[in-house]
Amino acid sequence: MAGEADVPFFSISGSDFVEMFVGVGASRVRDMFEQGRKNAPCLIFIDEIDAVGRQRGAGLGGGNDEREQTLNSLLVEMDGFDTTEGVIIIAATNRPDVLDSALLRPGRFDRQIYVNLPDLVGREQILRVHARKISLAENVDLAVVARGTPGLSGAELANLLNEAALLAARRGKKKVDMADVDDAREKVQFGRERRRVMDDEEKKLTAYHEAGHALVQAILDDGQVPVHKVTIIPRGQSLGSTMFIPKKDMLTHSMKRMLSQIAMGLGGRVAEELAIGDISSGAAGDIKQVTAIARHMVCDWGMSPLGPISFGDNSDTVFLGREITRTENISEETAHRIDEEIHRIICEQLDRSRKVLTEHRAALDMIAAKLLEYETIEGKHVLEILNFGEMRSPIVLTAAKPLDKSGDKKPAEKGSLSDPLPPAAAPAPTPA
């Protein structure tokens, strides 16, 4: 903006104002605006303004608050500006909800511009910018990459292409091809794979757990969130992953899809129970996720017999001058009914998941067997097993080719079924 207007530009961070010494922050505010007036017309940019512009009167205890004095000084200085002075103030923050209301009123900050995560078109344009420095193979379609990366920010997309270039270099390639981009996308979205020593019993348990997730999702999916990959290679804290990549950016969540997602989340626990005859702690993350979805459905989205009523808000912290409880306007009887509804939703979807897996037990066993054999299979393989009772597409393996001292590529070892940097798994979309 300063470049387009051809005016001076001053930048400062909100944290630069706040010091332990009383009065220093207010003095710095006055100095900054004085400098702006001398160089008018100009732009002043304050980054992370929540460091100094946080709501007043919050917190515990009294005493002098240096931050509040700094904010008061900022408010006074901004109030004194008129349109003839030629000084424009711009500020940025990730926490607009904690800013003092006096700071946001017209006359101080007249406009609020929300910068959302990039959409499909934006992601493709961002990828094209960062792809200029990378030699891409002809089979890399950035439009396809953009469609498979919903919810990623610009920095994450830049990191994705950087990781793809590193993977291609490790594999001895001259250009980055689509396989490298796919592997890098999964690494960015789901973290690095971390191989662990697992005995046959653990592997079988993990294979059935992930097969349960994949099979339930493949059967209940409405066509918008297909299974992308299933793997029993540990990644992060999980022993395996079932990945889903939405076909479009999900802006709203329908009740049917939320119920199917709960059933899918419980599919791993049900598969363990059917195949092993016991249950394990491996479903801890799934249980937390489905409970959060069910609670949102009842308390926030009105998707229960309790009706379209919002039952309490998740307040932040007591240090923002707000209560720390969710049930501020809820009676004990209502809280009890909320718990009952959450329990009912989860138990109904548990039974639904058990019915699906029982009816398709042969497909469950086949998917688990293929996972034990290949460690990673794709979503199309899950559908083939479900529809035809067998895998018809070949497993595509990407083997690294390290260079020896003479510069010749060493052939990949025979019988190696897993890539040293295997593809990652895509997560279910988080409803929020």
PDB file of C-alpha atoms in Angstrom, residues 200-320:
ATOM      1  CA  ASP A 200       2.864 -59.285  14.638  1.00  0.00           C
ATOM      2  CA  GLU A 201       0.038 -58.920  17.154  1.00  0.00           C
ATOM      3  CA  GLU A 202       0.353 -55.110  17.241  1.00  0.00           C
ATOM      4  CA  LYS A 203       0.522 -54.972  13.442  1.00  0.00           C
ATOM      5  CA  LYS A 204      -2.596 -57.113  13.088  1.00  0.00           C
ATOM      6  CA  LEU A 205      -4.473 -54.967  15.603  1.00  0.00           C
ATOM      7  CA  THR A 206      -3.436 -51.775  13.792  1.00  0.00           C
ATOM      8  CA  ALA A 207      -4.314 -53.230  10.380  1.00  0.00           C
ATOM      9  CA  TYR A 208      -7.847 -54.171  11.476  1.00  0.00           C
ATOM     10  CA  HIS A 209      -8.281 -50.803  13.227  1.00  0.00           C
ATOM     11  CA  GLU A 210      -7.395 -48.808  10.096  1.00  0.00           C
ATOM     12  CA  ALA A 211      -9.329 -51.220   7.861  1.00  0.00           C
ATOM     13  CA  GLY A 212     -12.409 -50.574  10.004  1.00  0.00           C
ATOM     14  CA  HIS A 213     -12.095 -46.799   9.532  1.00  0.00           C
ATOM     15  CA  ALA A 214     -11.552 -47.124   5.774  1.00  0.00           C
ATOM     16  CA  LEU A 215     -14.382 -49.603   5.163  1.00  0.00           C
ATOM     17  CA  VAL A 216     -17.012 -47.664   7.125  1.00  0.00           C
ATOM     18  CA  GLN A 217     -16.047 -44.421   5.370  1.00  0.00           C
ATOM     19  CA  ALA A 218     -16.079 -46.088   1.926  1.00  0.00           C
ATOM     20  CA  ILE A 219     -19.611 -47.415   2.520  1.00  0.00           C
ATOM     21  CA  LEU A 220     -21.147 -44.371   4.232  1.00  0.00           C
ATOM     22  CA  ASP A 221     -19.383 -41.646   2.207  1.00  0.00           C
ATOM     23  CA  ASP A 222     -21.661 -39.295   0.265  1.00  0.00           C
ATOM     24  CA  GLY A 223     -19.033 -38.866  -2.442  1.00  0.00           C
ATOM     25  CA  GLN A 224     -17.517 -35.695  -0.970  1.00  0.00           C
ATOM     26  CA  VAL A 225     -14.866 -37.159   1.368  1.00  0.00           C
ATOM     27  CA  PRO A 226     -13.452 -40.316  -0.268  1.00  0.00           C
ATOM     28  CA  VAL A 227     -10.769 -42.494   1.298  1.00  0.00           C
ATOM     29  CA  HIS A 228      -7.363 -41.364   0.041  1.00  0.00           C
ATOM     30  CA  LYS A 229      -4.928 -43.817   1.644  1.00  0.00           C
ATOM     31  CA  VAL A 230      -4.718 -46.319   4.453  1.00  0.00           C
ATOM     32  CA  THR A 231      -1.421 -47.147   6.128  1.00  0.00           C
ATOM     33  CA  ILE A 232      -0.130 -49.010   9.161  1.00  0.00           C
ATOM     34  CA  ILE A 233       3.153 -47.094   9.119  1.00  0.00           C
ATOM     35  CA  PRO A 234       3.354 -45.024  12.339  1.00  0.00           C
ATOM     36  CA  ARG A 235       3.166 -41.279  11.816  1.00  0.00           C
ATOM     37  CA  GLY A 236       3.416 -38.869  14.733  1.00  0.00           C
ATOM     38  CA  GLN A 237       1.769 -40.448  17.770  1.00  0.00           C
ATOM     39  CA  SER A 238      -0.500 -42.765  15.768  1.00  0.00           C
ATOM     40  CA  LEU A 239       0.396 -46.344  14.847  1.00  0.00           C
ATOM     41  CA  GLY A 240      -1.496 -46.045  11.559  1.00  0.00           C
ATOM     42  CA  SER A 241      -3.586 -43.613   9.577  1.00  0.00           C
ATOM     43  CA  THR A 242      -6.676 -43.586   7.413  1.00  0.00           C
ATOM     44  CA  MET A 243      -6.612 -40.501   5.242  1.00  0.00           C
ATOM     45  CA  PHE A 244      -9.412 -38.615   3.575  1.00  0.00           C
ATOM     46  CA  ILE A 245      -9.080 -35.690   1.185  1.00  0.00           C
ATOM     47  CA  PRO A 246     -12.302 -33.752   0.566  1.00  0.00           C
ATOM     48  CA  LYS A 247     -13.202 -33.096  -3.068  1.00  0.00           C
ATOM     49  CA  LYS A 248     -13.999 -29.473  -2.251  1.00  0.00           C
ATOM     50  CA  ASP A 249     -13.531 -26.922   0.517  1.00  0.00           C
ATOM     51  CA  MET A 250     -15.956 -27.804   3.314  1.00  0.00           C
ATOM     52  CA  LEU A 251     -17.587 -24.607   4.553  1.00  0.00           C
ATOM     53  CA  THR A 252     -20.599 -26.193   6.264  1.00  0.00           C
ATOM     54  CA  HIS A 253     -21.225 -29.565   7.898  1.00  0.00           C
ATOM     55  CA  SER A 254     -24.454 -31.441   7.285  1.00  0.00           C
ATOM     56  CA  MET A 255     -25.996 -33.605   9.986  1.00  0.00           C
ATOM     57  CA  LYS A 256     -25.803 -36.770   7.852  1.00  0.00           C
ATOM     58  CA  ARG A 257     -22.098 -36.246   7.211  1.00  0.00           C
ATOM     59  CA  MET A 258     -21.409 -35.593  10.892  1.00  0.00           C
ATOM     60  CA  LEU A 259     -23.208 -38.791  11.909  1.00  0.00           C
ATOM     61  CA  SER A 260     -21.280 -40.744   9.265  1.00  0.00           C
ATOM     62  CA  GLN A 261     -18.045 -39.235  10.542  1.00  0.00           C
ATOM     63  CA  ILE A 262     -18.847 -40.415  14.076  1.00  0.00           C
ATOM     64  CA  ALA A 263     -19.597 -43.912  12.731  1.00  0.00           C
ATOM     65  CA  MET A 264     -16.318 -43.866  10.787  1.00  0.00           C
ATOM     66  CA  GLY A 265     -14.397 -42.735  13.867  1.00  0.00           C
ATOM     67  CA  LEU A 266     -15.798 -45.663  15.837  1.00  0.00           C
ATOM     68  CA  GLY A 267     -15.097 -48.131  13.000  1.00  0.00           C
ATOM     69  CA  GLY A 268     -11.581 -48.813  14.269  1.00  0.00           C
ATOM     70  CA  ARG A 269     -12.790 -49.779  17.752  1.00  0.00           C
ATOM     71  CA  VAL A 270     -15.546 -52.001  16.305  1.00  0.00           C
ATOM     72  CA  ALA A 271     -13.115 -53.726  13.914  1.00  0.00           C
ATOM     73  CA  GLU A 272     -10.770 -54.537  16.804  1.00  0.00           C
ATOM     74  CA  GLU A 273     -13.686 -56.013  18.726  1.00  0.00           C
ATOM     75  CA  LEU A 274     -14.885 -58.157  15.787  1.00  0.00           C
ATOM     76  CA  ALA A 275     -11.485 -59.418  14.655  1.00  0.00           C
ATOM     77  CA  ILE A 276      -9.454 -59.674  17.853  1.00  0.00           C
ATOM     78  CA  GLY A 277     -12.255 -60.232  20.367  1.00  0.00           C
ATOM     79  CA  ASP A 278     -10.846 -57.459  22.559  1.00  0.00           C
ATOM     80  CA  ILE A 279     -10.502 -53.678  22.508  1.00  0.00           C
ATOM     81  CA  SER A 280      -7.367 -51.578  22.985  1.00  0.00           C
ATOM     82  CA  SER A 281      -6.332 -48.045  23.892  1.00  0.00           C
ATOM     83  CA  GLY A 282      -5.593 -47.328  20.232  1.00  0.00           C
ATOM     84  CA  ALA A 283      -8.998 -45.696  19.792  1.00  0.00           C
ATOM     85  CA  ALA A 284      -8.326 -42.937  22.349  1.00  0.00           C
ATOM     86  CA  GLY A 285      -7.913 -40.211  19.724  1.00  0.00           C
ATOM     87  CA  ASP A 286     -10.977 -41.417  17.807  1.00  0.00           C
ATOM     88  CA  ILE A 287     -13.123 -41.345  20.943  1.00  0.00           C
ATOM     89  CA  LYS A 288     -12.075 -37.771  21.738  1.00  0.00           C
ATOM     90  CA  GLN A 289     -12.866 -36.669  18.204  1.00  0.00           C
ATOM     91  CA  VAL A 290     -16.321 -38.273  17.993  1.00  0.00           C
ATOM     92  CA  THR A 291     -17.238 -36.960  21.446  1.00  0.00           C
ATOM     93  CA  ALA A 292     -16.284 -33.432  20.368  1.00  0.00           C
ATOM     94  CA  ILE A 293     -18.398 -33.763  17.203  1.00  0.00           C
ATOM     95  CA  ALA A 294     -21.406 -35.050  19.156  1.00  0.00           C
ATOM     96  CA  ARG A 295     -21.058 -32.237  21.716  1.00  0.00           C
ATOM     97  CA  HIS A 296     -20.954 -29.645  18.933  1.00  0.00           C
ATOM     98  CA  MET A 297     -24.042 -31.216  17.363  1.00  0.00           C
ATOM     99  CA  VAL A 298     -26.023 -30.967  20.602  1.00  0.00           C
ATOM    100  CA  CYS A 299     -24.700 -27.726  22.115  1.00  0.00           C
ATOM    101  CA  ASP A 300     -23.821 -25.543  19.120  1.00  0.00           C
ATOM    102  CA  TRP A 301     -25.518 -26.789  15.947  1.00  0.00           C
ATOM    103  CA  GLY A 302     -28.986 -27.719  17.223  1.00  0.00           C
ATOM    104  CA  MET A 303     -28.799 -31.232  15.721  1.00  0.00           C
ATOM    105  CA  SER A 304     -30.634 -33.065  18.496  1.00  0.00           C
ATOM    106  CA  PRO A 305     -34.166 -33.401  19.934  1.00  0.00           C
ATOM    107  CA  LEU A 306     -33.233 -30.644  22.422  1.00  0.00           C
ATOM    108  CA  GLY A 307     -33.851 -28.214  19.583  1.00  0.00           C
ATOM    109  CA  PRO A 308     -31.987 -25.351  17.941  1.00  0.00           C
ATOM    110  CA  ILE A 309     -30.681 -23.906  21.195  1.00  0.00           C
ATOM    111  CA  SER A 310     -27.105 -22.884  21.994  1.00  0.00           C
ATOM    112  CA  PHE A 311     -26.197 -24.335  25.365  1.00  0.00           C
ATOM    113  CA  GLY A 312     -23.474 -22.101  26.744  1.00  0.00           C
ATOM    114  CA  ASP A 313     -20.325 -20.796  25.134  1.00  0.00           C
ATOM    115  CA  ASN A 314     -16.754 -21.877  25.446  1.00  0.00           C
ATOM    116  CA  SER A 315     -15.415 -18.783  27.161  1.00  0.00           C
ATOM    117  CA  ASP A 316     -11.719 -18.071  26.996  1.00  0.00           C
ATOM    118  CA  THR A 317      -9.966 -17.471  30.276  1.00  0.00           C
ATOM    119  CA  VAL A 318     -10.621 -15.606  33.471  1.00  0.00           C
ATOM    120  CA  PHE A 319      -7.740 -13.284  32.547  1.00  0.00           C
ATOM    121  CA  LEU A 320      -9.922 -11.760  29.828  1.00  0.00           C
TER     122      LEU A 320
END
